[in-house]
mmCIF file of C-alpha atoms in Angstrom:
data_model
loop_
_atom_site.group_PDB
_atom_site.id
_atom_site.type_symbol
_atom_site.label_atom_id
_atom_site.label_comp_id
_atom_site.label_asym_id
_atom_site.label_seq_id
_atom_site.Cartn_x
_atom_site.Cartn_y
_atom_site.Cartn_z
ATOM 1 C CA MET A 1 -196.960 77.578 108.916
ATOM 2 C CA PHE A 2 -195.655 80.373 106.681
ATOM 3 C CA ARG A 3 -195.731 78.176 103.554
ATOM 4 C CA VAL A 4 -199.227 76.878 104.331
ATOM 5 C CA THR A 5 -200.448 80.460 104.740
ATOM 6 C CA LEU A 6 -198.921 81.579 101.454
ATOM 7 C CA ILE A 7 -200.306 78.570 99.555
ATOM 8 C CA SER A 8 -203.772 79.171 101.044
ATOM 9 C CA VAL A 9 -203.778 82.800 99.940
ATOM 10 C CA PHE A 10 -202.728 81.968 96.400
ATOM 11 C CA CYS A 11 -205.516 79.362 96.228
ATOM 12 C CA ILE A 12 -208.051 81.989 97.284
ATOM 13 C CA LEU A 13 -206.672 84.405 94.681
ATOM 14 C CA ALA A 14 -206.990 81.727 92.004
ATOM 15 C CA VAL A 15 -210.639 80.873 92.711
ATOM 16 C CA SER A 16 -213.050 82.497 90.294
ATOM 17 C CA SER A 17 -216.033 84.476 91.544
ATOM 18 C CA ILE A 18 -218.907 82.258 92.683
ATOM 19 C CA ARG A 19 -222.018 83.996 93.937
ATOM 20 C CA ALA A 20 -225.436 82.525 94.650
ATOM 21 C CA GLU A 21 -227.626 84.507 97.020
ATOM 22 C CA ASP A 22 -229.607 81.479 98.239
ATOM 23 C CA SER A 23 -226.587 79.212 98.417
ATOM 24 C CA VAL A 24 -225.077 77.885 101.633
ATOM 25 C CA PHE A 25 -221.579 78.456 100.199
ATOM 26 C CA ALA A 26 -220.410 81.507 98.234
ATOM 27 C CA PHE A 27 -217.189 83.370 97.459
ATOM 28 C CA GLN A 28 -216.893 86.969 96.234
ATOM 29 C CA PRO A 29 -213.547 88.733 95.700
ATOM 30 C CA ILE A 30 -213.459 92.280 97.070
ATOM 31 C CA VAL A 31 -209.790 93.275 96.734
ATOM 32 C CA ASN A 32 -206.910 91.137 95.497
ATOM 33 C CA GLU A 33 -203.712 93.069 94.834
ATOM 34 C CA LEU A 34 -200.077 92.222 94.270
ATOM 35 C CA SER A 35 -197.661 95.173 94.420
ATOM 36 C CA LEU A 36 -193.894 95.504 94.042
ATOM 37 C CA TYR A 37 -192.142 98.574 95.492
ATOM 38 C CA GLU A 38 -188.640 100.026 95.327
ATOM 39 C CA ASN A 39 -188.085 101.813 98.662
ATOM 40 C CA PHE A 40 -186.129 105.053 99.134
ATOM 41 C CA LEU A 41 -185.233 107.092 102.201
ATOM 42 C CA ASP A 42 -185.974 110.843 102.322
ATOM 43 C CA ASN A 43 -182.392 111.598 101.267
ATOM 44 C CA GLY A 44 -182.739 109.347 98.184
ATOM 45 C CA ASP A 45 -180.762 106.360 99.496
ATOM 46 C CA ASN A 46 -182.037 102.939 98.487
ATOM 47 C CA ALA A 47 -184.052 101.188 101.234
ATOM 48 C CA GLY A 48 -184.643 97.820 99.533
ATOM 49 C CA GLN A 49 -187.668 96.296 97.887
ATOM 50 C CA THR A 50 -191.121 95.203 99.092
ATOM 51 C CA LEU A 51 -193.532 92.646 97.673
ATOM 52 C CA GLN A 52 -197.009 93.310 99.074
ATOM 53 C CA ILE A 53 -200.072 91.049 98.876
ATOM 54 C CA VAL A 54 -203.513 92.313 99.901
ATOM 55 C CA SER A 55 -206.492 89.975 99.662
ATOM 56 C CA ILE A 56 -209.986 90.648 101.026
ATOM 57 C CA ASN A 57 -212.728 88.231 100.078
ATOM 58 C CA SER A 58 -216.324 87.829 101.158
ATOM 59 C CA LEU A 59 -217.200 84.262 102.091
ATOM 60 C CA LYS A 60 -220.421 82.540 102.923
ATOM 61 C CA VAL A 61 -220.356 79.239 104.748
ATOM 62 C CA TYR A 62 -223.871 79.228 106.232
ATOM 63 C CA THR A 63 -223.167 82.806 107.357
ATOM 64 C CA GLU A 64 -221.465 85.823 105.740
ATOM 65 C CA PHE A 65 -217.971 86.922 106.779
ATOM 66 C CA SER A 66 -214.785 88.292 105.210
ATOM 67 C CA PHE A 67 -211.344 86.765 105.110
ATOM 68 C CA GLU A 68 -208.516 89.311 105.011
ATOM 69 C CA PHE A 69 -204.858 88.685 104.257
ATOM 70 C CA THR A 70 -202.102 91.300 104.130
ATOM 71 C CA ALA A 71 -198.412 90.532 103.764
ATOM 72 C CA ASP A 72 -195.260 92.558 103.194
ATOM 73 C CA PHE A 73 -192.104 90.710 102.190
ATOM 74 C CA ASN A 74 -189.083 93.020 102.316
ATOM 75 C CA ARG A 75 -185.619 92.582 100.883
ATOM 76 C CA LYS A 76 -182.623 94.576 102.106
ATOM 77 C CA MET A 77 -184.844 96.998 104.012
ATOM 78 C CA VAL A 78 -183.564 96.442 107.560
ATOM 79 C CA PRO A 79 -179.798 96.907 108.005
ATOM 80 C CA GLY A 80 -178.101 93.651 108.966
ATOM 81 C CA THR A 81 -180.831 91.397 107.540
ATOM 82 C CA ASN A 82 -181.355 90.239 103.973
ATOM 83 C CA SER A 83 -185.137 89.877 104.296
ATOM 84 C CA ASP A 84 -188.039 90.325 106.698
ATOM 85 C CA TYR A 85 -191.802 89.913 106.559
ATOM 86 C CA TYR A 86 -195.100 90.900 108.152
ATOM 87 C CA ILE A 87 -198.256 88.776 107.681
ATOM 88 C CA GLU A 88 -201.713 89.557 108.999
ATOM 89 C CA MET A 89 -204.691 87.209 108.514
ATOM 90 C CA GLY A 90 -208.152 87.960 109.800
ATOM 91 C CA ILE A 91 -211.790 86.991 109.830
ATOM 92 C CA VAL A 92 -214.411 89.732 110.023
ATOM 93 C CA LYS A 93 -218.044 88.973 110.881
ATOM 94 C CA PRO A 94 -220.643 91.751 110.488
ATOM 95 C CA VAL A 95 -222.786 91.945 113.638
ATOM 96 C CA TRP A 96 -224.842 95.152 113.335
ATOM 97 C CA LYS A 97 -225.019 97.861 110.644
ATOM 98 C CA LYS A 98 -221.391 99.036 110.245
ATOM 99 C CA VAL A 99 -220.035 97.159 113.286
ATOM 100 C CA SER A 100 -218.149 93.870 112.922
ATOM 101 C CA ALA A 101 -216.371 91.415 115.179
ATOM 102 C CA ASN A 102 -212.762 90.890 114.124
ATOM 103 C CA TYR A 103 -210.111 88.235 114.768
ATOM 104 C CA GLN A 104 -206.573 88.677 113.415
ATOM 105 C CA ARG A 105 -203.397 86.612 113.615
ATOM 106 C CA ILE A 106 -200.076 88.362 113.060
ATOM 107 C CA TYR A 107 -196.754 86.814 112.090
ATOM 108 C CA GLY A 108 -193.544 88.679 111.475
ATOM 109 C CA THR A 109 -189.821 88.763 111.851
ATOM 110 C CA PHE A 110 -190.186 91.647 114.307
ATOM 111 C CA ILE A 111 -192.057 89.547 116.904
ATOM 112 C CA ASP A 112 -190.941 86.442 118.833
ATOM 113 C CA LYS A 113 -194.305 84.624 118.671
ATOM 114 C CA PRO A 114 -197.483 85.021 116.597
ATOM 115 C CA ILE A 115 -199.998 87.502 118.027
ATOM 116 C CA ASN A 116 -203.780 87.044 118.234
ATOM 117 C CA GLN A 117 -206.010 90.114 118.132
ATOM 118 C CA VAL A 118 -209.723 90.075 118.928
ATOM 119 C CA GLY A 119 -211.721 93.256 118.570
ATOM 120 C CA VAL A 120 -214.550 95.314 117.188
ATOM 121 C CA ARG A 121 -214.427 97.195 113.893
ATOM 122 C CA TYR A 122 -216.488 100.200 112.798
ATOM 123 C CA SER A 123 -216.542 100.753 109.034
ATOM 124 C CA PHE A 124 -217.170 104.279 107.769
#
């Protein structure tokens, strides 16, 4: 599942902007970022490295919604482990003004099983 998720995100990042207001299908990038961090503790000790991917894209498949993907891949950050990760994927559907319905799926080395989150989001 992890590989399929990563491949899917890179495919979305690779798609060029396609926007047609009257179209049934559309894709519009909002934020697509790839960051690399060197981590340090407050006392200056090295706390490993992090590769972070953030991807938020507006999609239209008969209706408008956003697909969100956030992932942190850490190396040598947690003592006793060489690597760990946190992945969050979500679909956001605007329902009224600044209120949206939200579904998220979370994967990570810190949880035993994937977690589903269903909720309401207010954007300000």
